Amino acid sequence: MEDRPVSDKLSTSVQWEPIIVAFFCNWCTYTAADLAGVARMGYDPNVRVIRVMCSGRVDPQFVLDAFAHGADGVLIGGCHPGDCHYVEGNYKTLRRYHLLRRLLRDLGIEEQRLRLEWIAASEGEKVSKTINEMVEQVRALGPLRLSRRFKEWDAELASLEAEAQSEEVVAHV
Amino acid sequence: MSDKPKIAFYWCASCGGCEESIVDLAEDILEVAQAVDIVFWPVAMDFKRKDVEAMPDGAILATLVNGSIRTSEQEEMAHLLRRKSQILIAYGSCAHTGGVPSLANQFTREEILRYVYEEAPSVVNENRVRPQPRHGHNGTAVTLPEFRGLVRSLDQVVEVDYYLPGCPPTPKLLKQAVLTLLSGNLPPKGTVLAPDTAQCDQCPRKETKPVDLKITEFKRPHWTQIDPEKCFLAQGIICMGPATRSGCEAQCIRGNMPCTGCFGPTTRVRDQGAKILSALASSVNAREPEDIEKIMDGIVDPVGTFYRYSLAKSLLRAKVTR
Ligand code: SF4
Ligand code: SF4
Ligand code: FES
């Protein structure tokens, strides 16, 4: 995974807009999102949808990586319990989600920035409702924009270089 | 000085354990000392920073730096040693992935200084005096290094060629590394000089690890009668084995303690904490949110357990809203 601050172009624009990365299961939520599009049930353009073969494919590393690259929220959409094509995939997702939420809370990322929803292929309306709701919640929380924060954190490293050039380093004997 | 290859050792934010592990080479240290000149090793030998500054750039074949980076002085030394060395090696968990010190990335600089200089139960400091980076005294200015806002791994400050993992690395891995350096037959830059397999692969208890763990409860090792033969996870005790690189010869496990993850992840894992989180959560035997939550309550400190040695190098690096 390359370190590409995907959001920077967007997040430096005058008005901040939340960015939600959505991992949607191919068999259900992704199809539902398609349906929502065809049926012209609008949803906020703040969401970047990534199709996965099962919600169980969403490695917690993907979620952290999305946040680290500038996502303000992450949404996972999977088949309803009992409906997963790989039988156990969504149960694994559910358990990981519960533990990941605890970890994120301890690392200063609010619970509402990570959401898990079961959305069947026929539930186009639920897709647009979930997305719109989440965009509003995340908007209320404000920007996370970690890619930018990382740069701010590392500004202190650059200051050393500058200092070393402007004055003789005091001799440490 | 002879024309034997020059080697240096240095320590940054470290506990001294890595230095100890160098001494643990025991008689092998003589073999190493015969093959190389140790030109800088503050813990054991009387060379100074100015001696290093006086060397031509690239004069040292390899420098092994242990400890994470917290102060401006450690940054300066990292830059200096980088310049003077052909090969820079991050030695031990702290230099490799941030180590235990990087758990401090959960707190602000202010919180840490306030606790250490004012609130710690053993501190008496009525005037709340804190060390200042600059202080005028009799017309001269004395300075202290800056205490940075974050703890960093060595490679978050300077370019690193190789990594020796472990808290601390084993003498066997160190000896192998030195011999590799002297052979001139160098592995690709960025290599972690330990096997690229998971701890579970080399674990003496691996036969007792069921395919489906079905964890119903997380137990804390100090409150549990531990079966000395059975896989820790099969006993409900968190073991970092599935998310940790092998190479330590399962020292902790042989001592009947679970792996806590000091060798860091394999090359296929980017974030060690997220990886163990995934492995543990998948193995929990519950399907209803309330039951899941109840079992997860048994993991008292997820950050401290999953990132015990690697918070600095994790994807989020720190508590993001400090
Ligand atoms: S989980 Fe721990 S005890 Fe079990 S096989 Fe892996 S390393 Fe060994
Ligand atoms: S068992 Fe784990 S914690 Fe113990 S030395 Fe090996 S890698 Fe480190
Ligand atoms: S196939 Fe949809 S969640 Fe597993």
Tab-separated table of N, CA and C and ligand atoms in Angstrom, chain A residues 25-28 53-56 77-79 83-87 89-90 93 118, ligand 3:
chain	number	residue	atom	x	y	z
A	25	CYS	N	-19.853	-5.285	0.133
A	25	CYS	CA	-19.831	-6.678	-0.331
A	25	CYS	C	-20.485	-6.762	-1.702
A	26	ASN	N	-19.821	-7.451	-2.587
A	26	ASN	CA	-20.264	-7.622	-3.965
A	26	ASN	C	-21.680	-8.187	-4.074
A	27	TRP	N	-22.031	-9.093	-3.154
A	27	TRP	CA	-23.279	-9.848	-3.301
A	27	TRP	C	-24.495	-9.126	-2.770
A	28	CYS	N	-24.296	-8.100	-1.981
A	28	CYS	CA	-25.459	-7.469	-1.362
A	28	CYS	C	-25.374	-5.944	-1.458
A	53	MET	N	-15.319	-8.913	-2.167
A	53	MET	CA	-16.121	-10.108	-2.445
A	53	MET	C	-16.964	-10.552	-1.250
A	54	CYS	N	-16.625	-10.038	-0.080
A	54	CYS	CA	-17.376	-10.382	1.134
A	54	CYS	C	-16.954	-9.373	2.186
A	55	SER	N	-17.864	-9.004	3.072
A	55	SER	CA	-17.461	-8.060	4.124
A	55	SER	C	-16.318	-8.664	4.953
A	56	GLY	N	-16.248	-10.000	4.977
A	56	GLY	CA	-15.186	-10.675	5.710
A	56	GLY	C	-13.807	-10.436	5.109
A	77	GLY	N	-20.352	-2.471	4.439
A	77	GLY	CA	-21.678	-2.996	4.147
A	77	GLY	C	-21.601	-4.462	3.787
A	78	GLY	N	-22.385	-5.310	4.486
A	78	GLY	CA	-22.347	-6.743	4.206
A	78	GLY	C	-23.736	-7.353	4.179
A	79	CYS	N	-23.784	-8.644	3.851
A	79	CYS	CA	-25.043	-9.372	3.804
A	79	CYS	C	-25.596	-9.560	5.211
A	83	ASP	N	-26.961	-14.753	5.627
A	83	ASP	CA	-27.013	-14.642	4.170
A	83	ASP	C	-25.643	-14.568	3.488
A	84	CYS	N	-24.562	-14.593	4.257
A	84	CYS	CA	-23.231	-14.437	3.661
A	84	CYS	C	-22.938	-15.601	2.721
A	85	HIS	N	-22.418	-15.278	1.519
A	85	HIS	CA	-22.098	-16.318	0.533
A	85	HIS	C	-21.001	-17.244	1.005
A	86	TYR	N	-20.236	-16.771	1.971
A	86	TYR	CA	-19.129	-17.598	2.466
A	86	TYR	C	-19.451	-18.041	3.892
A	87	VAL	N	-20.730	-18.059	4.204
A	87	VAL	CA	-21.324	-18.572	5.435
A	87	VAL	C	-20.960	-17.769	6.700
A	89	GLY	N	-18.429	-15.288	6.892
A	89	GLY	CA	-17.693	-14.041	6.655
A	89	GLY	C	-18.224	-12.858	7.431
A	90	ASN	N	-19.546	-12.665	7.386
A	90	ASN	CA	-20.079	-11.465	8.046
A	90	ASN	C	-20.051	-11.562	9.574
A	93	THR	N	-16.716	-10.379	10.431
A	93	THR	CA	-16.713	-8.922	10.304
A	93	THR	C	-17.320	-8.270	11.538
A	118	TRP	N	-25.779	-4.117	7.688
A	118	TRP	CA	-26.188	-5.238	6.829
A	118	TRP	C	-27.204	-4.695	5.820
C	3	FES	S1	-20.789	-12.445	0.975
C	3	FES	FE1	-21.723	-10.587	1.633
C	3	FES	S2	-20.922	-10.427	3.642
C	3	FES	FE2	-20.046	-12.325	3.020
